[in-house]
CSV table of N, CA, C and O in Angstrom, one decimal:
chain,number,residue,atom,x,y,z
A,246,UNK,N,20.9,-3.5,-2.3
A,246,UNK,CA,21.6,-2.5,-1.6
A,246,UNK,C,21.5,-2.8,-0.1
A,246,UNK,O,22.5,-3.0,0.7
A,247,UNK,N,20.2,-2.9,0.2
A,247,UNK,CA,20.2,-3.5,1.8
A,247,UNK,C,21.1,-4.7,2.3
A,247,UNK,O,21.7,-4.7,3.4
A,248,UNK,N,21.1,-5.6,1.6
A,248,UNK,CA,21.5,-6.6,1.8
A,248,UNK,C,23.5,-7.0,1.6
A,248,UNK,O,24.1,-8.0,1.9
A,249,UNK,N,24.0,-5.4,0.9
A,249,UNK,CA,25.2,-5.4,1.3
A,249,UNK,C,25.6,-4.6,1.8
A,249,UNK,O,26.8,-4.3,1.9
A,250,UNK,N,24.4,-4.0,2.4
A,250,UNK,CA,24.8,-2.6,3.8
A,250,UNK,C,25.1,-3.6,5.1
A,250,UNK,O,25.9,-3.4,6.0
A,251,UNK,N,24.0,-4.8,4.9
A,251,UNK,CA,23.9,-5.4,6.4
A,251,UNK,C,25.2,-6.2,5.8
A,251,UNK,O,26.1,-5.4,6.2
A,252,UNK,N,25.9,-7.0,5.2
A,252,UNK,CA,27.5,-7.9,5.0
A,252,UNK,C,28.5,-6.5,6.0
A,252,UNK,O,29.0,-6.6,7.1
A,253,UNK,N,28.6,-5.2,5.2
A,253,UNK,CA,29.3,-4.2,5.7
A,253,UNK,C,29.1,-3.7,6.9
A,253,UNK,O,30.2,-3.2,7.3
A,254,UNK,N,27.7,-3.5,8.2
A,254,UNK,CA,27.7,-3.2,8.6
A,254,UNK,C,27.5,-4.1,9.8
A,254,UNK,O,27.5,-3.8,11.0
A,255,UNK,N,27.3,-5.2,9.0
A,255,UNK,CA,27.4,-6.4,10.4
A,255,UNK,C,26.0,-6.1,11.0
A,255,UNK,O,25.2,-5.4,10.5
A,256,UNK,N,26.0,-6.8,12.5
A,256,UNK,CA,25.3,-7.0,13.4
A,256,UNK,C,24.2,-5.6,14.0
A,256,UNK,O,22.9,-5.5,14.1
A,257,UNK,N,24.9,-5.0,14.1
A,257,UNK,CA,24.3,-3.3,14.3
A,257,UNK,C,23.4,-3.2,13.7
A,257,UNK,O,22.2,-3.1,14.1
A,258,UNK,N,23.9,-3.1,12.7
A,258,UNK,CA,23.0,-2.7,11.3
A,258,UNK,C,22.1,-3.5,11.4
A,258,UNK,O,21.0,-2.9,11.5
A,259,UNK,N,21.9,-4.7,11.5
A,259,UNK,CA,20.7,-5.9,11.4
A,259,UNK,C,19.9,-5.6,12.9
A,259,UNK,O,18.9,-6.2,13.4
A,260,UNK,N,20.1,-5.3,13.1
A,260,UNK,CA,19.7,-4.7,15.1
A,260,UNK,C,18.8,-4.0,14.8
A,260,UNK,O,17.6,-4.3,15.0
A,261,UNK,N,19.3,-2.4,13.8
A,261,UNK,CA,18.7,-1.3,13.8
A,261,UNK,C,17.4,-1.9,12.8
A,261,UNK,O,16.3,-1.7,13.0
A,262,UNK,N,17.9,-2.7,11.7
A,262,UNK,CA,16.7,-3.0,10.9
A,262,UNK,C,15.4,-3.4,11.7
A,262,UNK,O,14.3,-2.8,11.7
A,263,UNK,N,15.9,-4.5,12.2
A,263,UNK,CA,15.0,-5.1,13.6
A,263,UNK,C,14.2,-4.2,14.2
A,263,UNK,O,12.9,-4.3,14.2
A,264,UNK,N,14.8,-3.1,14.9
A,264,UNK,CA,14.1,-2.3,15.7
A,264,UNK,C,13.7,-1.3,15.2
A,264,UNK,O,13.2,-0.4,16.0
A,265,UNK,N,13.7,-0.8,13.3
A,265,UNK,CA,12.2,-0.1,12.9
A,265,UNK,C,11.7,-0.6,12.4
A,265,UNK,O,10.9,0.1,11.8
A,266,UNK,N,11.6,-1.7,12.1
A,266,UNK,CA,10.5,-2.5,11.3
A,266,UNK,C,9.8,-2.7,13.1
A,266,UNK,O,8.8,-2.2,13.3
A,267,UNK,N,10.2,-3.3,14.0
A,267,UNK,CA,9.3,-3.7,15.3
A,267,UNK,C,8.9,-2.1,15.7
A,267,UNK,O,8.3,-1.9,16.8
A,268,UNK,N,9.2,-1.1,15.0
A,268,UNK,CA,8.7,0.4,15.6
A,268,UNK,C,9.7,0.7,17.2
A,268,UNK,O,9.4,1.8,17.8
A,269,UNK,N,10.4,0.2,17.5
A,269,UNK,CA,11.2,-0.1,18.9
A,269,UNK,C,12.1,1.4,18.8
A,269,UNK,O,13.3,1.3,18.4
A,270,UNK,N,12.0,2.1,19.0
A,270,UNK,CA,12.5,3.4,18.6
A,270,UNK,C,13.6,3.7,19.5
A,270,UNK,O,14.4,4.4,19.0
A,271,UNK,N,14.0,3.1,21.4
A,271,UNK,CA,15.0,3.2,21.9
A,271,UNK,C,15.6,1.9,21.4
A,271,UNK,O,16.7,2.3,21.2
A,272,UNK,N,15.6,1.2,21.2
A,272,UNK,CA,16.3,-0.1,20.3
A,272,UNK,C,17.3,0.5,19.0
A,272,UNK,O,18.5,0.2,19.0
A,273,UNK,N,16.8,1.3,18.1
A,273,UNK,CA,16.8,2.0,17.4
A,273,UNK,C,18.1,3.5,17.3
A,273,UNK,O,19.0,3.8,16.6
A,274,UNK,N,17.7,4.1,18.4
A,274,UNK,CA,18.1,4.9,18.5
A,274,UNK,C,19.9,4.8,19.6
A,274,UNK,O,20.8,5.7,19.9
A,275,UNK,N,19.8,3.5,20.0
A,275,UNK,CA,20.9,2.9,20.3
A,275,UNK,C,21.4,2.7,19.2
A,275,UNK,O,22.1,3.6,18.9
A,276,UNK,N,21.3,1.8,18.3
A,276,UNK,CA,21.7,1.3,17.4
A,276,UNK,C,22.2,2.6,16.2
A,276,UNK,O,23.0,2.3,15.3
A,277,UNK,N,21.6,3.9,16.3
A,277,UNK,CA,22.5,4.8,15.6
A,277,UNK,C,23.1,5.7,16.6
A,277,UNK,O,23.7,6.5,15.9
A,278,UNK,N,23.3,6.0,17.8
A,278,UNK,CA,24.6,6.3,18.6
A,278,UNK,C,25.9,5.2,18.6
A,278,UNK,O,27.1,5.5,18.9
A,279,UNK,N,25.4,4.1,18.2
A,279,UNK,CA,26.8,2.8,18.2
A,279,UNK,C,27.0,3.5,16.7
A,279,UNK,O,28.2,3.7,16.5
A,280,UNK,N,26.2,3.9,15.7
A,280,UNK,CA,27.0,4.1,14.4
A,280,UNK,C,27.6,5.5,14.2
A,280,UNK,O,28.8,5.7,13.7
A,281,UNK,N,26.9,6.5,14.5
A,281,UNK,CA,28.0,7.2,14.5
A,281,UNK,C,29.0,7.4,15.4
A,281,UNK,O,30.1,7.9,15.0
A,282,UNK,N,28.8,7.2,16.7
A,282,UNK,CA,30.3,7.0,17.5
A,282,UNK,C,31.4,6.6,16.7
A,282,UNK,O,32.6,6.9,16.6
A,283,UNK,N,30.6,5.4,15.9
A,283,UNK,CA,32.2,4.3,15.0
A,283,UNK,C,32.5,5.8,14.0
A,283,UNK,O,33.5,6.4,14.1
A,284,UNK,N,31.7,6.0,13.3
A,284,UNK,CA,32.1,6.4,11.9
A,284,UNK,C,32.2,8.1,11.4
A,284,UNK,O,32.5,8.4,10.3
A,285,UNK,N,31.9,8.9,12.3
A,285,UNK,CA,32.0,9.9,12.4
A,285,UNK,C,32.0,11.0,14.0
A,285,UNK,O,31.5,10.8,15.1
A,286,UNK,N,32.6,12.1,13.4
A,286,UNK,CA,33.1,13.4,14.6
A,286,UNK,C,31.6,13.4,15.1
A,286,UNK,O,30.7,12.9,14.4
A,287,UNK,N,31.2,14.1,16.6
A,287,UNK,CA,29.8,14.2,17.0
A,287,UNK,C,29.8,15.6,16.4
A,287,UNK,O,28.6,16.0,16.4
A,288,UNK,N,30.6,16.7,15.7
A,288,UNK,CA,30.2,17.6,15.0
A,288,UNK,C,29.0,17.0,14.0
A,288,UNK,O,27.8,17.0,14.2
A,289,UNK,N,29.7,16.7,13.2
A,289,UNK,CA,29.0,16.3,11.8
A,289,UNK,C,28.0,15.1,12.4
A,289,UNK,O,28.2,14.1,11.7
A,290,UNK,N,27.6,15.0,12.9
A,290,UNK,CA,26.7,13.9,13.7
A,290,UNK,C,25.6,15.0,13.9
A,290,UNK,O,24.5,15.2,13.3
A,291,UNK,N,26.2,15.6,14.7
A,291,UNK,CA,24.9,16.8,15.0
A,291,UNK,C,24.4,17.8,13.9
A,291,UNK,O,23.2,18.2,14.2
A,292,UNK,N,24.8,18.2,12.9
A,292,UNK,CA,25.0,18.6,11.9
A,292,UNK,C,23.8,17.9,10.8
A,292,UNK,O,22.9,18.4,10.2
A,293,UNK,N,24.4,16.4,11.0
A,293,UNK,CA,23.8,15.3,10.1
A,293,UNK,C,21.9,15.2,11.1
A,293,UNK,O,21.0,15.9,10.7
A,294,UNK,N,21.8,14.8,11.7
A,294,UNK,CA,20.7,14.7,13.0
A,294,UNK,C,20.1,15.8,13.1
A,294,UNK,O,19.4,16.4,12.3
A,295,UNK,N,20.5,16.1,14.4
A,295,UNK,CA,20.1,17.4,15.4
A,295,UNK,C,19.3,18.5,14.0
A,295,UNK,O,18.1,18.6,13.6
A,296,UNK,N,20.5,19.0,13.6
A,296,UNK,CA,20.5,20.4,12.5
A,296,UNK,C,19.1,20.0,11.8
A,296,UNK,O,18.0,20.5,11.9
A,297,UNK,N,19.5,18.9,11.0
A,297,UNK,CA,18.4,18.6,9.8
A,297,UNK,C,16.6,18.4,10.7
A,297,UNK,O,15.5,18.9,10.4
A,298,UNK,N,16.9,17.8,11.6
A,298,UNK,CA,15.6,17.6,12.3
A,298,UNK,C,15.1,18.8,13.0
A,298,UNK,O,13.9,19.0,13.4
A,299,UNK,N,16.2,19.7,13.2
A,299,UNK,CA,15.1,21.0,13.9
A,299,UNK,C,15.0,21.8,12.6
A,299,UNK,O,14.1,22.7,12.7
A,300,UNK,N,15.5,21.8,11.6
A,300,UNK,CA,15.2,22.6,10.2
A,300,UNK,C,14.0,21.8,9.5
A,300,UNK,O,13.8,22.3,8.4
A,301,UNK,N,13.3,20.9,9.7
A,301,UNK,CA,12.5,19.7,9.3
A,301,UNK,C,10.9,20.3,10.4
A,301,UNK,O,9.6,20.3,10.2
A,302,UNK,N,11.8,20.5,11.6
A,302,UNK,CA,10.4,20.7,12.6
A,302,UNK,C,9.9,22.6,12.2
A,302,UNK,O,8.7,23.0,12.4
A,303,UNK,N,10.9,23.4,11.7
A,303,UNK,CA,10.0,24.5,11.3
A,303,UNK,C,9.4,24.6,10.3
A,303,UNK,O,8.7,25.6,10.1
A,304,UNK,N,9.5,23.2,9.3
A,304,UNK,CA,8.5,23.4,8.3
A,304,UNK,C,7.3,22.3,8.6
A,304,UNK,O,6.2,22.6,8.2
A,305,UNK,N,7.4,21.0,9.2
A,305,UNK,CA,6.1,20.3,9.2
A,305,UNK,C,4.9,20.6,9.7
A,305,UNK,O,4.0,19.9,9.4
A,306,UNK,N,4.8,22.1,11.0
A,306,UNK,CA,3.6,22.2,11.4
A,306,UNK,C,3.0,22.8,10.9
A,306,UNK,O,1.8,23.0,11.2
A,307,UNK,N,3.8,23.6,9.5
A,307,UNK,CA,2.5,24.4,8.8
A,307,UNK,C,2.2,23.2,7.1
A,307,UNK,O,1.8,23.6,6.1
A,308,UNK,N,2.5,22.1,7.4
A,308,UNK,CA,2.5,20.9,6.3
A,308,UNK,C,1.6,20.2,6.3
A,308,UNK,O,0.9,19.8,5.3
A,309,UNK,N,1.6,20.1,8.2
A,309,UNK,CA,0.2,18.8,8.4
A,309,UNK,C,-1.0,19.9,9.0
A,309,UNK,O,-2.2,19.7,9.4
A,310,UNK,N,-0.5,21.0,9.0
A,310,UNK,CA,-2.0,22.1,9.4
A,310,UNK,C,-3.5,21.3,8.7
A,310,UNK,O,-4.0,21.3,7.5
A,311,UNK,N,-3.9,20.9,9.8
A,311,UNK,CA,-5.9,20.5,9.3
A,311,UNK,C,-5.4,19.3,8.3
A,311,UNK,O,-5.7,19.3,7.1
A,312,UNK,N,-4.6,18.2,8.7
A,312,UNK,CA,-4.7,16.9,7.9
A,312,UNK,C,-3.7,16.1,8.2
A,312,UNK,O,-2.5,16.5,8.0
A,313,UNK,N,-3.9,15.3,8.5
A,313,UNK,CA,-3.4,13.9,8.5
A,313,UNK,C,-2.1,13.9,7.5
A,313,UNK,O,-2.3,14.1,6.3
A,314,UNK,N,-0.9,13.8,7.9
A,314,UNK,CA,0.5,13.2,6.7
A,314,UNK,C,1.4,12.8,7.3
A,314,UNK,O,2.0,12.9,8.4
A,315,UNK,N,1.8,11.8,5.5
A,315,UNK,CA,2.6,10.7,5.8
A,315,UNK,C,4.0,11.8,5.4
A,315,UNK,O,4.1,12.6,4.4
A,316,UNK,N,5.0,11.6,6.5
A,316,UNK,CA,6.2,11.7,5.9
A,316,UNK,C,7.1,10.9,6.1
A,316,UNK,O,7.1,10.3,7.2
A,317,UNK,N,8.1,10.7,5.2
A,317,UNK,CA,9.0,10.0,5.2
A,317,UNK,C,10.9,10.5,5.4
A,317,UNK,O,11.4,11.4,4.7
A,318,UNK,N,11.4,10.0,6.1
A,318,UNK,CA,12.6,10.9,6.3
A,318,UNK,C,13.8,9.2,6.7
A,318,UNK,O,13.4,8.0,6.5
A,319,UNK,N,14.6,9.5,7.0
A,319,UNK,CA,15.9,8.6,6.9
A,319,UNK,C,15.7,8.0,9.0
A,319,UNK,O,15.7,8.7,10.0
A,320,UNK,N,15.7,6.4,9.0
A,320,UNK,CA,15.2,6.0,10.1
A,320,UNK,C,16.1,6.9,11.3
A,320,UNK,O,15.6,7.2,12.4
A,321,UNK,N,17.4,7.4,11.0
A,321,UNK,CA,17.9,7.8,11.7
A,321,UNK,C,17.4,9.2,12.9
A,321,UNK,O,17.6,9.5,14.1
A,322,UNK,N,16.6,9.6,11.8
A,322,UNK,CA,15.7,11.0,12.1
A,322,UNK,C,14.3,10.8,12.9
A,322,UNK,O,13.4,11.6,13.1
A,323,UNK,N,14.3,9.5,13.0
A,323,UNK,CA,13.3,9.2,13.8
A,323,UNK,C,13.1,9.8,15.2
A,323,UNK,O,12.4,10.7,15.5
A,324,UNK,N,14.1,8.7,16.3
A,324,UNK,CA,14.5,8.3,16.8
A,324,UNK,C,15.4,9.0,17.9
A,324,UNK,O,16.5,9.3,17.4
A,325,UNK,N,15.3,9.2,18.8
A,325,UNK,CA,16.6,9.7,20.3
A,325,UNK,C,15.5,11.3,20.8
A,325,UNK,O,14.4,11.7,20.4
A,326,UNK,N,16.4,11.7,21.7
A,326,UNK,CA,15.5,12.9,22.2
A,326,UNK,C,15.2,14.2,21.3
A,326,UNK,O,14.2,15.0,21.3
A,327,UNK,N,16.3,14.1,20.5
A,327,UNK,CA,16.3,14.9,19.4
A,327,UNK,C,15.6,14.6,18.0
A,327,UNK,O,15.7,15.3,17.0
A,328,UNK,N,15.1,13.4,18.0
A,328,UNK,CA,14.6,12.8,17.1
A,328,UNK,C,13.2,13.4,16.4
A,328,UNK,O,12.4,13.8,17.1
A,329,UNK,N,13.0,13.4,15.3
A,329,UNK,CA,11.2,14.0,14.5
A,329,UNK,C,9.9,13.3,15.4
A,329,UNK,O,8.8,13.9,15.6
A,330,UNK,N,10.2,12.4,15.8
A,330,UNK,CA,9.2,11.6,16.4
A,330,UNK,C,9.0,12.4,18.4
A,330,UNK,O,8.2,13.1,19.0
A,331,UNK,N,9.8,11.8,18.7
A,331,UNK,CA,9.8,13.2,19.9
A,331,UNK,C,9.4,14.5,20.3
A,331,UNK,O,8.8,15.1,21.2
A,332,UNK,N,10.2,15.1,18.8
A,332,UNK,CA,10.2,16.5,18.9
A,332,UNK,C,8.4,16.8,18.1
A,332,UNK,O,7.7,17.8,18.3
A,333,UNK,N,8.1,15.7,17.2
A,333,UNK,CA,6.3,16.4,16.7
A,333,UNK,C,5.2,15.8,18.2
A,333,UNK,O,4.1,16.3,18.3
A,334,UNK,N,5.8,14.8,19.2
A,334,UNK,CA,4.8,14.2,20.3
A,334,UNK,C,5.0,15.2,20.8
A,334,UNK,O,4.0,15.9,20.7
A,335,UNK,N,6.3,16.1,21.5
A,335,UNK,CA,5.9,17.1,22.4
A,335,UNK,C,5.3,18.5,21.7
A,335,UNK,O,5.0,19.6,22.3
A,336,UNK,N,5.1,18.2,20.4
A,336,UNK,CA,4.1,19.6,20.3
A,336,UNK,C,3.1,19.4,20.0
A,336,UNK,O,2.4,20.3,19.4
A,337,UNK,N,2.8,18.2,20.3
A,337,UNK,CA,1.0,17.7,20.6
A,337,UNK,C,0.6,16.9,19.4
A,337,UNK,O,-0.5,17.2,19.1
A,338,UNK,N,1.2,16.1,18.7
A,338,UNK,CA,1.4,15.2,17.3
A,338,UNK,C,1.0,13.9,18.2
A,338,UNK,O,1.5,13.5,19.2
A,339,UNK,N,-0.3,13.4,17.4
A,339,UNK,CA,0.0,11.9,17.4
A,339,UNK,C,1.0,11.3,16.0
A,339,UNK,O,0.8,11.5,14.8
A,340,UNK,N,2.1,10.6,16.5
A,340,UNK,CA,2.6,9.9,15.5
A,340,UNK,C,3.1,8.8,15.4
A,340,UNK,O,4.1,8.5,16.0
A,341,UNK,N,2.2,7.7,14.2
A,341,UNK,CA,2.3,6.3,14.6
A,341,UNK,C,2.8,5.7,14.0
A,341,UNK,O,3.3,6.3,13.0
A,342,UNK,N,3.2,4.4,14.0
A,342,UNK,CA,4.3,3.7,12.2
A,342,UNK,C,3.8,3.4,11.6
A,342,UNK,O,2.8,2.8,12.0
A,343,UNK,N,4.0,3.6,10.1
A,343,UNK,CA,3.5,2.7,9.4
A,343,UNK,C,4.0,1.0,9.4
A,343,UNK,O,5.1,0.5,9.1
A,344,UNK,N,2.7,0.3,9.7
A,344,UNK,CA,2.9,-0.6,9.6
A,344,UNK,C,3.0,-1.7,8.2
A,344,UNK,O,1.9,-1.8,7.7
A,345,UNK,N,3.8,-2.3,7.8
A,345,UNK,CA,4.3,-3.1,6.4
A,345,UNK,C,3.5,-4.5,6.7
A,345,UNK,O,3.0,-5.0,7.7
A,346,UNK,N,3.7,-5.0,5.6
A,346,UNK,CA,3.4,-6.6,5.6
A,346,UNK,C,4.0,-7.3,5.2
A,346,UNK,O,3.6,-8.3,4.7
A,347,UNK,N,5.7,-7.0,5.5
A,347,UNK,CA,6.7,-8.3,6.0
A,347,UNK,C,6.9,-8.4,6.7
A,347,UNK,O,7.7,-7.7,7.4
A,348,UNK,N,5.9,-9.9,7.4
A,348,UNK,CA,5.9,-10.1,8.6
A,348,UNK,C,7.3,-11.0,8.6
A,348,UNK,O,7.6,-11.2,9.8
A,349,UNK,N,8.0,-11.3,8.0
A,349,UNK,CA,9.4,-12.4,8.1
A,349,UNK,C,10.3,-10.6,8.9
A,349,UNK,O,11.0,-10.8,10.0
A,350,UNK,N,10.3,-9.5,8.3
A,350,UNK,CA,11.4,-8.5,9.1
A,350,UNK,C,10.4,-8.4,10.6
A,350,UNK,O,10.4,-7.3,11.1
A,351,UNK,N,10.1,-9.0,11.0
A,351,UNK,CA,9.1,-8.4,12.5
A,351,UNK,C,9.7,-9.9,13.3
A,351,UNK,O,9.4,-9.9,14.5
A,352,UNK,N,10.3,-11.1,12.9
A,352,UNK,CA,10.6,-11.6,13.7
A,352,UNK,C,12.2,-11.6,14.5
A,352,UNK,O,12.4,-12.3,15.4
C-alpha cells in the first residue's frame, strides 16, 4: 500500500515520508498543507485535523494521568500549530518519537 501511495502521490508524499521517519515535524507539516490545499475544501481539512485533534486532546490527559503512553494517531495529526504534538508540549507533555530501526527510511 505504501508503495502505491508514493507512485500516486509522487514527490510530496515521499517528502512527508522522509520527514516522519527523520521526526522533522515542520518538514512534515509543510508537506500536509501542500496535500490538502491539492485535494480538499480547508472546511473539511479543518474538520479532518483541527476538530479530530482538539476532540483527541480532551481525552488524552486523563489517559496518560501518572504514566508514561504510547499513542498512535495518523502522521498528519502530529504536526502544525494545531497539531497533537504542540498542543500536549504546551500543556507541559514531554513528547518524543519513536524511534524505528529502518535506518535505509532515515536517509
Amino acid at each position: 500500500m505504501l508503495s502505491r501511495n508514493i507512485k500516486r502521490y509522487g514527490d510530496n508524499f515521499r517528502k512527508m515520508i522522509h520527514a516522519y521517519y527523520m521526526a522533522d515535524l515542520d518538514s512534515l507539516w509543510a508537506g500536509v498543507q501542500d496535500e490538502v490545499r491539492d485535494s480538499m475544501p480547508m472546511d473539511a481539512a479543518r474538520i479532518m485535523l483541527d476538530d479530530r485533534n482538539n476532540a483527541w486532546m480532551q481525552q488524552l490527559p486523563a489517559l496518560m494521568r501518572g504514566s508514561s503512553q504510547f499513542v498512535a494517531v495518523g502522521a498528519a495529526h502530529l504536526a502544525g500549530p494545531s497539531g497533537l504534538v504542540a498542543a500536549l508540549r504546551r500543556q507541559g507533555y514531554t513528547v518524543e518519537p519513536m524511534r524505528g530501526q529502518d535506518a535505509q527510511l532515515r536517509k
